[in-house]
mmCIF file of C-alpha atoms in Angstrom:
data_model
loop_
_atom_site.group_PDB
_atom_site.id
_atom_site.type_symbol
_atom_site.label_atom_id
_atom_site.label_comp_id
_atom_site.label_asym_id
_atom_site.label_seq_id
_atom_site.Cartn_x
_atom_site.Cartn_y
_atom_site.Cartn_z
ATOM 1 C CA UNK A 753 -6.200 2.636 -17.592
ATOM 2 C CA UNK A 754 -2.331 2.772 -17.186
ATOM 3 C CA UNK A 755 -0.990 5.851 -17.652
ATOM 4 C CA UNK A 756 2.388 4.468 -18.415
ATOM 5 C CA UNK A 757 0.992 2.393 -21.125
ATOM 6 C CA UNK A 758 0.113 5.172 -23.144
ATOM 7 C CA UNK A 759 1.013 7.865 -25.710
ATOM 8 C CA UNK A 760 1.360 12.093 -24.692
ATOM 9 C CA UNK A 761 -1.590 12.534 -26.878
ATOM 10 C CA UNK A 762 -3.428 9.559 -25.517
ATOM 11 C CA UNK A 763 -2.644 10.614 -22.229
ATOM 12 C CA UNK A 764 -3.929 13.945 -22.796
ATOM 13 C CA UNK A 765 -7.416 12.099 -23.649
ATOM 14 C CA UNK A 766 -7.615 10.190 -20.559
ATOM 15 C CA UNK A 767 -6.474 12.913 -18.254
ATOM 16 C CA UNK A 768 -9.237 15.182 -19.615
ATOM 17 C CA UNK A 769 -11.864 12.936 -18.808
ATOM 18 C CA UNK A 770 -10.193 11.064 -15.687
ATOM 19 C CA UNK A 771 -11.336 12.054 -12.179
ATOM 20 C CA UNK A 772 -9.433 10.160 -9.939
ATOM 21 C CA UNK A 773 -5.568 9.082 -10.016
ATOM 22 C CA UNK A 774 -4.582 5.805 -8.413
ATOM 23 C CA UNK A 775 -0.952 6.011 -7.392
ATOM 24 C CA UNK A 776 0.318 2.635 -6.050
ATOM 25 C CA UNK A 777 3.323 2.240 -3.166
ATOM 26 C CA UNK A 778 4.792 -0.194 -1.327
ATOM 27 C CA UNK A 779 8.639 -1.826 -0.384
ATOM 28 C CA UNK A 780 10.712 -3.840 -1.807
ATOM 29 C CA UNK A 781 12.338 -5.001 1.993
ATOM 30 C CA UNK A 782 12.606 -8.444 3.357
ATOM 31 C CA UNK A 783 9.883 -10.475 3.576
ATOM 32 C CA UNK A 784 11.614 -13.763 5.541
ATOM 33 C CA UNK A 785 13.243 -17.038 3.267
ATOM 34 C CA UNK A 786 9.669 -17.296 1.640
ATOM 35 C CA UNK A 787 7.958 -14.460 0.427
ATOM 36 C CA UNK A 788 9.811 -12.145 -2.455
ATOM 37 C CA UNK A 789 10.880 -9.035 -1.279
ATOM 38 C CA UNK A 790 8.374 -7.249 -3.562
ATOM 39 C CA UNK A 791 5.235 -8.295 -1.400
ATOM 40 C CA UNK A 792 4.124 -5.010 -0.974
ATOM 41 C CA UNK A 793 3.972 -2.987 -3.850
ATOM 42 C CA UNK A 794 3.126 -5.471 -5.845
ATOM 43 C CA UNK A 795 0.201 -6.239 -3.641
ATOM 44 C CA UNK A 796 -0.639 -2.738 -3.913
ATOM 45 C CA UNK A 797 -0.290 -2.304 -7.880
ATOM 46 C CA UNK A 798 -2.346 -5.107 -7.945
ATOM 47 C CA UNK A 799 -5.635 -4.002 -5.987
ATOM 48 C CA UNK A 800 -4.935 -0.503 -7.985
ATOM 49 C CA UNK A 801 -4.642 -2.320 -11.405
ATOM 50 C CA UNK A 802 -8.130 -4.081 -10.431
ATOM 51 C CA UNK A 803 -10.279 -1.141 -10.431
ATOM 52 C CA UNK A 804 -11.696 -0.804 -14.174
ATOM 53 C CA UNK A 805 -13.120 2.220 -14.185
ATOM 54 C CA UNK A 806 -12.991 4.847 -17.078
ATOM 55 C CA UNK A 807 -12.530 7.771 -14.524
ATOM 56 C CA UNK A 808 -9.477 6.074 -13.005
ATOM 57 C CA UNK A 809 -5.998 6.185 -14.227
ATOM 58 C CA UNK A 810 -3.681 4.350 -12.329
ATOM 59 C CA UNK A 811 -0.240 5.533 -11.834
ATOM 60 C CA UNK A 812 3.188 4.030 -11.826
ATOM 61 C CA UNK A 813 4.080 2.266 -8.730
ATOM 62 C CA UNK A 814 6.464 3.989 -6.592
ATOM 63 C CA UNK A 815 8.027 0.308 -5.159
ATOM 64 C CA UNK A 816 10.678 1.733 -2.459
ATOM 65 C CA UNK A 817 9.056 3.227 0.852
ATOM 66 C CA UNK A 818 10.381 3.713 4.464
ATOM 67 C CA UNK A 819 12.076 0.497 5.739
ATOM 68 C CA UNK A 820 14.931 1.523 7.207
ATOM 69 C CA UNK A 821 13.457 -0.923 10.128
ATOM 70 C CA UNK A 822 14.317 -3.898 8.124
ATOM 71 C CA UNK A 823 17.819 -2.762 6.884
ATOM 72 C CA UNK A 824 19.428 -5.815 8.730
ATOM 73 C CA UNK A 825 17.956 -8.251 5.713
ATOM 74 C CA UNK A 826 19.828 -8.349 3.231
ATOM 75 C CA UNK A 827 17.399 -7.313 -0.041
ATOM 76 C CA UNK A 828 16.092 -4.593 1.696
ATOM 77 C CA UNK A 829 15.871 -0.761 -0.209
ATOM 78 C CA UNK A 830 14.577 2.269 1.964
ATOM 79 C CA UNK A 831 13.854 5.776 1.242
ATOM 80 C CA UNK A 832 13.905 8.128 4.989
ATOM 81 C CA UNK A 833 10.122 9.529 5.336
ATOM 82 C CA UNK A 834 10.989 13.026 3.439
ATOM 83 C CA UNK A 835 12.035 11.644 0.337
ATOM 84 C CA UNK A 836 9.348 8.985 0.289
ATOM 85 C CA UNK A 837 6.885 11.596 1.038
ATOM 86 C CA UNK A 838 8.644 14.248 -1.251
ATOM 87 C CA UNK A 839 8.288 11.604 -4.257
ATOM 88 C CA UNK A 840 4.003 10.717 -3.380
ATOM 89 C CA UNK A 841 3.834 14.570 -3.324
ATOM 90 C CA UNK A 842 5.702 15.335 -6.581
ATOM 91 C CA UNK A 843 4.124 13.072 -8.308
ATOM 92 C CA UNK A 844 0.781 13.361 -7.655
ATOM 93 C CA UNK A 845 1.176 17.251 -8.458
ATOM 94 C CA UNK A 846 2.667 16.330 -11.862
ATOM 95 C CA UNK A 847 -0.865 14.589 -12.333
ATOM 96 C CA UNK A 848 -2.817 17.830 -11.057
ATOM 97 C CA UNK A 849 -0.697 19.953 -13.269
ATOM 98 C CA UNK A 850 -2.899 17.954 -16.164
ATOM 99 C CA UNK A 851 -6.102 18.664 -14.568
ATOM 100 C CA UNK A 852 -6.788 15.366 -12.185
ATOM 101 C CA UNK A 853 -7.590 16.802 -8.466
ATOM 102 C CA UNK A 854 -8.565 13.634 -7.024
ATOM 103 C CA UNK A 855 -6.413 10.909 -5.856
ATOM 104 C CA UNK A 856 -5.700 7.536 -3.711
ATOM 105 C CA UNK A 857 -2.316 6.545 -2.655
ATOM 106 C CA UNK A 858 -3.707 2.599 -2.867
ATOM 107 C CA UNK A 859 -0.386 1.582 -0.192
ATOM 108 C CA UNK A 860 0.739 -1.955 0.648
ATOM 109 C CA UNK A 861 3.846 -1.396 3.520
ATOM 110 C CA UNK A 862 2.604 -0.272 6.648
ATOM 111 C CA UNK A 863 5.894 1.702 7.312
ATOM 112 C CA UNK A 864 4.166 4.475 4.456
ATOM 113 C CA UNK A 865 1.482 4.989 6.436
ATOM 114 C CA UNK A 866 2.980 8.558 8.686
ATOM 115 C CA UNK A 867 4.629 9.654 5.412
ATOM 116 C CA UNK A 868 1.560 9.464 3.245
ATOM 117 C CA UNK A 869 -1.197 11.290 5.901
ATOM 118 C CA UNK A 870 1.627 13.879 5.944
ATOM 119 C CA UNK A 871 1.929 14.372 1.895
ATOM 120 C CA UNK A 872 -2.137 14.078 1.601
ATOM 121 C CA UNK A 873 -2.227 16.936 4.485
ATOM 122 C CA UNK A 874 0.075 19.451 2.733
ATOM 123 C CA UNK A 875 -1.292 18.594 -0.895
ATOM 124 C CA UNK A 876 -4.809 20.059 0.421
ATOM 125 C CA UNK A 877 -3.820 22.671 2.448
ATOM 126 C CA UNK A 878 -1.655 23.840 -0.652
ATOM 127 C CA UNK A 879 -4.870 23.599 -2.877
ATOM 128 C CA UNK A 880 -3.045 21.052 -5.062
ATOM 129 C CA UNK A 881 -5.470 18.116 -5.080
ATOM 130 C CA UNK A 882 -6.853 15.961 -2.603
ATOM 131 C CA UNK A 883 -4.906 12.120 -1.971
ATOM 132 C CA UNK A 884 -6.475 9.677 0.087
ATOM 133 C CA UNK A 885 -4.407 7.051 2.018
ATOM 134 C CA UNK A 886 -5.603 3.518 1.298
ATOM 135 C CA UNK A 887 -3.765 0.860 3.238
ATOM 136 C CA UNK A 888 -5.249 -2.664 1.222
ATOM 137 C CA UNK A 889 -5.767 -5.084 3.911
ATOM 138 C CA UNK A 890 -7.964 -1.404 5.748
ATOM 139 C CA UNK A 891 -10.361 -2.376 2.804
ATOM 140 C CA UNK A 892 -10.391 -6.007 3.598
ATOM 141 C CA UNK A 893 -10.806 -6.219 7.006
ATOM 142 C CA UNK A 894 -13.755 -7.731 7.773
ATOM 143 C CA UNK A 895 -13.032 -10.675 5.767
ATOM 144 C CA UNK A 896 -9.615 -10.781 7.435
ATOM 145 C CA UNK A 897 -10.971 -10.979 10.658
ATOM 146 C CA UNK A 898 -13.550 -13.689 9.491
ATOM 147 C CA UNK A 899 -10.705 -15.435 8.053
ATOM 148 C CA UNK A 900 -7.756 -15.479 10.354
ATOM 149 C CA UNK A 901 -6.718 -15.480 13.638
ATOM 150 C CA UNK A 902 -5.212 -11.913 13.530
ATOM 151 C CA UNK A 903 -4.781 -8.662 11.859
ATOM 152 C CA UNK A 904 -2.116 -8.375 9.216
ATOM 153 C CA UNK A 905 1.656 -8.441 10.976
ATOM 154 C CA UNK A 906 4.545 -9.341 8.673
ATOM 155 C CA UNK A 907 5.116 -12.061 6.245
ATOM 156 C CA UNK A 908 2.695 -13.511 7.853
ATOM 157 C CA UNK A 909 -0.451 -16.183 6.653
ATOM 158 C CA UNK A 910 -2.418 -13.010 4.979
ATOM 159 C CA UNK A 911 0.024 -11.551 3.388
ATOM 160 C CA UNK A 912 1.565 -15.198 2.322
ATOM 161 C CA UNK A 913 -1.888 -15.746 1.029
ATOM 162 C CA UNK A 914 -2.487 -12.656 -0.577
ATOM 163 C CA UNK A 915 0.788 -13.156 -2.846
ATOM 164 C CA UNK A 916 -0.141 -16.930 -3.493
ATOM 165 C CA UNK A 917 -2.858 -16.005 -5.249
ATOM 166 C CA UNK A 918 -1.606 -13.178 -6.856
ATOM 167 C CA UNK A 919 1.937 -14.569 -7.742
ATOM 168 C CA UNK A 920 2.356 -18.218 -6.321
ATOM 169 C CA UNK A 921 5.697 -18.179 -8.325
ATOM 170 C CA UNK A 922 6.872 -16.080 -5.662
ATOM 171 C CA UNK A 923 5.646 -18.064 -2.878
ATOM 172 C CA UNK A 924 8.470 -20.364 -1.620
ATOM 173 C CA UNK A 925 5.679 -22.751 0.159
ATOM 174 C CA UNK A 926 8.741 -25.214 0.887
ATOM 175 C CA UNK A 927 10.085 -22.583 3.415
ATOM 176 C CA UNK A 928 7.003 -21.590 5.152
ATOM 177 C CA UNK A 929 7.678 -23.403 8.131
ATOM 178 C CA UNK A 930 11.467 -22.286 8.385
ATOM 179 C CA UNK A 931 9.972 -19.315 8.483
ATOM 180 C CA UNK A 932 7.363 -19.437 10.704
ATOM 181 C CA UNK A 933 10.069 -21.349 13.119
ATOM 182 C CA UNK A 934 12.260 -17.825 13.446
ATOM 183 C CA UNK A 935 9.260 -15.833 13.273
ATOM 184 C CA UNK A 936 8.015 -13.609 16.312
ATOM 185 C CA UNK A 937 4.126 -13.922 17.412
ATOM 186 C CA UNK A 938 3.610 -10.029 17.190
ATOM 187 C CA UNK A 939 4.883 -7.143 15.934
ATOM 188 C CA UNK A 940 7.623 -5.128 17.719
ATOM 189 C CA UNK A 941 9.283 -5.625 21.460
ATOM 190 C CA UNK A 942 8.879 -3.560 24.461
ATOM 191 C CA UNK A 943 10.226 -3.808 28.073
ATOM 192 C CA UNK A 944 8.735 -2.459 30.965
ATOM 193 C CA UNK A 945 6.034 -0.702 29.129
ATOM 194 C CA UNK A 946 8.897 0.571 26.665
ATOM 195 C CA UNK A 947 9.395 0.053 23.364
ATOM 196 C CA UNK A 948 13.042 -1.486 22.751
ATOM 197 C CA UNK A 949 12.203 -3.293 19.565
ATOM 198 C CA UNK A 950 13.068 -0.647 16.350
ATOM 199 C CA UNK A 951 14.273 -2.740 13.894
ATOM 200 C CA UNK A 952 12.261 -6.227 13.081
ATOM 201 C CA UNK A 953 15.971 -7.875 13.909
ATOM 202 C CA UNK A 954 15.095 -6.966 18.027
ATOM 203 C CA UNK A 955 12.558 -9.291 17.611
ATOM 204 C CA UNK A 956 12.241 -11.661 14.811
ATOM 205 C CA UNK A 957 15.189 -13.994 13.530
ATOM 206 C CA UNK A 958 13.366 -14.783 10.305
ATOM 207 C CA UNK A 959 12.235 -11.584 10.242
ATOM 208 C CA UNK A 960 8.657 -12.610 9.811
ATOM 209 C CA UNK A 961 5.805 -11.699 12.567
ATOM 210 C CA UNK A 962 3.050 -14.238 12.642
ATOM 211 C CA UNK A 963 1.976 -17.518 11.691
ATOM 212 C CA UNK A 964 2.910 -18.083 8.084
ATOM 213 C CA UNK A 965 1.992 -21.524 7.528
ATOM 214 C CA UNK A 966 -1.452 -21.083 8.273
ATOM 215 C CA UNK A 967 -1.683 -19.429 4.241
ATOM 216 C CA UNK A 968 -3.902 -20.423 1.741
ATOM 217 C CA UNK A 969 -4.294 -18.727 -1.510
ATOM 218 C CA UNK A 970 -8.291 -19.394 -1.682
ATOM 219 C CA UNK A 971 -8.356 -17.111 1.268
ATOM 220 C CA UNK A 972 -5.876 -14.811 -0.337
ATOM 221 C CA UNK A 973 -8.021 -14.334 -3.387
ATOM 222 C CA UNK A 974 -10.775 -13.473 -0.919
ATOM 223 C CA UNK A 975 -9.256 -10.891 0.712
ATOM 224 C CA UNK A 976 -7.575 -9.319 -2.485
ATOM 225 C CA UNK A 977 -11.315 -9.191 -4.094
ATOM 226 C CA UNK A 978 -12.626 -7.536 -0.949
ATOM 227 C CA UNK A 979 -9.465 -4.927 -0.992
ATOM 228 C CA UNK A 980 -10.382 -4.651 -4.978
ATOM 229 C CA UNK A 981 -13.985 -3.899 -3.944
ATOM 230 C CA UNK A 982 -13.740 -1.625 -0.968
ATOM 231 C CA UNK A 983 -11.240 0.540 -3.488
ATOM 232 C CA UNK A 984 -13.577 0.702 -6.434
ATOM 233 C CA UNK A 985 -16.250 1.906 -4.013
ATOM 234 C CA UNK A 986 -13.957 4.618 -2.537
ATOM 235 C CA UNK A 987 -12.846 5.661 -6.327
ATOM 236 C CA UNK A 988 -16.915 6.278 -6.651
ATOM 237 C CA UNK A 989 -17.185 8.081 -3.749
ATOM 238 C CA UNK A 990 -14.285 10.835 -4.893
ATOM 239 C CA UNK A 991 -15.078 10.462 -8.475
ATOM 240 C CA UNK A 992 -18.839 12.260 -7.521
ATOM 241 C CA UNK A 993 -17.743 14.729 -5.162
ATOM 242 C CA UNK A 994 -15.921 17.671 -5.982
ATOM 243 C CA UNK A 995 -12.432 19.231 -5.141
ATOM 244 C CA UNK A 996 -14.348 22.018 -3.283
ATOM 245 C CA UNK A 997 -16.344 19.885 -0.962
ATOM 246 C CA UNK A 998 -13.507 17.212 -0.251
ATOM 247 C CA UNK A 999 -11.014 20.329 0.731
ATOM 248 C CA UNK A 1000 -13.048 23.369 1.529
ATOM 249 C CA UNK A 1001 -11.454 26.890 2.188
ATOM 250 C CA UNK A 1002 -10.273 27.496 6.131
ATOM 251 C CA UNK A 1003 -12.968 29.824 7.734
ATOM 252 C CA UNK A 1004 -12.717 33.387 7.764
#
C-alpha cells in the first residue's frame, strides 16, 4: 500500500491496521556517463514497493542522502548527515504519531548507512518506534556473491544490472565501456596505510568503481527478487513481534 496514493480517511484505515512502515532512501548523485543519477533511490523504492503485504505501508521516498563525496559530478544533490538523519527521523515519527511503531528504512546509497543507525538509535531510546536499517544488496548477498566477482562498489556491474532490469531506459549500455575505462577497481584510495581518497574524484575519473560492463539484467532481476524476498521476510519478522520486545526498557 502507498501511503501517498491515498485519501486522510483512507489513510486513517490503513494506518489502523498497518504494522510496519517501509520508508525508502537513496541519492540522486552521479552514477558515471551510464547509469541515471537516480540509481539509488529508485532501487530502493523499488524493493520497498515489492513487498505486498497488507500490514505494510510504504512511505514516500526520501531521494537526496549524504553525497557530499561525489559533489565534483555535476548532477549530484547532498544533504550533510544531520539533516538527512533529521528528515528519516521526522518522518518516521509523523507515522508513529498515527499509531505505526514498527519500521524499515529499505536504503539504496551506502553513504546513508552512519546517518540511518544513528536516527534508528535515538528513535528507540526516545520510545518513538523502532526503524530498522535495510541496505538492499545486505538482503541479496548471497546471490551477489554467487553471481559476481565482487561485492557491490559504485556504478558498477550489480548495480548496472539491478537498474537494467528495473529501468533499462535508464541504462545507457552504449557507454558502459567508457565508463568502465575511467573507472577505479575499488572503492576509495589510501597511502601508506592512510586514507587520502574522500571524494570518488581522488580516485575514479568516471567516477564509477568496478567493472561495469560485466552487467546483465537477468542477473539484475535475480538479485532485486532476492533483495524483494529477504525484505518481505524481515517485514514478517517485525510485523509479529511487538514494540516492547524489539526496544525493551533500560534495566533498573
Amino acid at each position: 500500500m502507498l501511503l501517498h496514493e491515498l485519501t486522510t480517511t483512507e489513510a486513517a484505515d490503513t494506518l489502523e491496521s498497518a504494522e510496519v512502515a517501509l520508508l525508502p532512501t537513496g541519492s540522486t548523485e552521479q552514477h558515471g556517463p551510464a547509469l541515471a543519477l537516480g540509481m539509488d533511490h529508485l532501487a530502493a523504492e523499488a524493493v520497498a514497493r515489492s513487498v505486498d503485504r497488507p500490514e505494510a505501508v510504504v512511505l514516500p521516498t526520501l531521494p537526496v542522502g549524504v553525497s557530499e563525496h561525489h559533489r565534483q559530478f555535476h548532477g549530484t544533490l547532498s544533504l550533510s548527515e544531520d539533516t538527512f538523519e533529521a528528515a528519516v527521523r521526522e518522518t518516521l515519527a509523523s507515522v508513529a504519531d498515527h499509531g505505526v511503531r514498527k519500521a524499515v528504512v529499505v536504503n539504496g546509497h551506502g553513504g546513508n548507512t552512519a546517518a540511518l543507525r544513528r536516527a534508528g538509535m535515538r528513535l528507540r531510546r526516545d520510545r518513538v518506534l523502532f526503524a530498522a536499517p535495510y541496505n538492499w544488496w545486505d538482503g541479496a548477498e548471497a546471490t551477489i556473491d554467487e553471481l559476481f566477482e565482487t561485492g557491490v562498489l559504485h556504478a558498477d556491474a550489480i548495480e548496472t544490472s539491478v537498474l537494467w532490469h528495473l529501468r533499462d531506459e535508464l541504462v545507457r549500455a552504449d557507454r558502459l565501456e567508457a565508463a568502465e575505462a575511467g573507472a577505479s577497481d575499488d572503492w576509495g584510495r589510501t597511502v601508506h596505510g592512510a586514507e587520502v581518497g574522500f571524494d570518488t574524484a581522488d580516485f575514479s575519473d568516471s567516477g564509477v568503481a568496478g567493472r561495469p560492463t560485466g552487467a546483465d539484467p537477468a542477473k539484475g532481476r535475480q538479485v532485486f527478487e532476492a533483495s524483494s524476498d529477504a525484505l518481505d521476510a524481515l517485514v514478517e519478522w517485525l510485523a509479529e513481534r511487538s514494540v516492547e520486545e524489539l526496544a525493551p526498557e533500560p534495566h533498573r
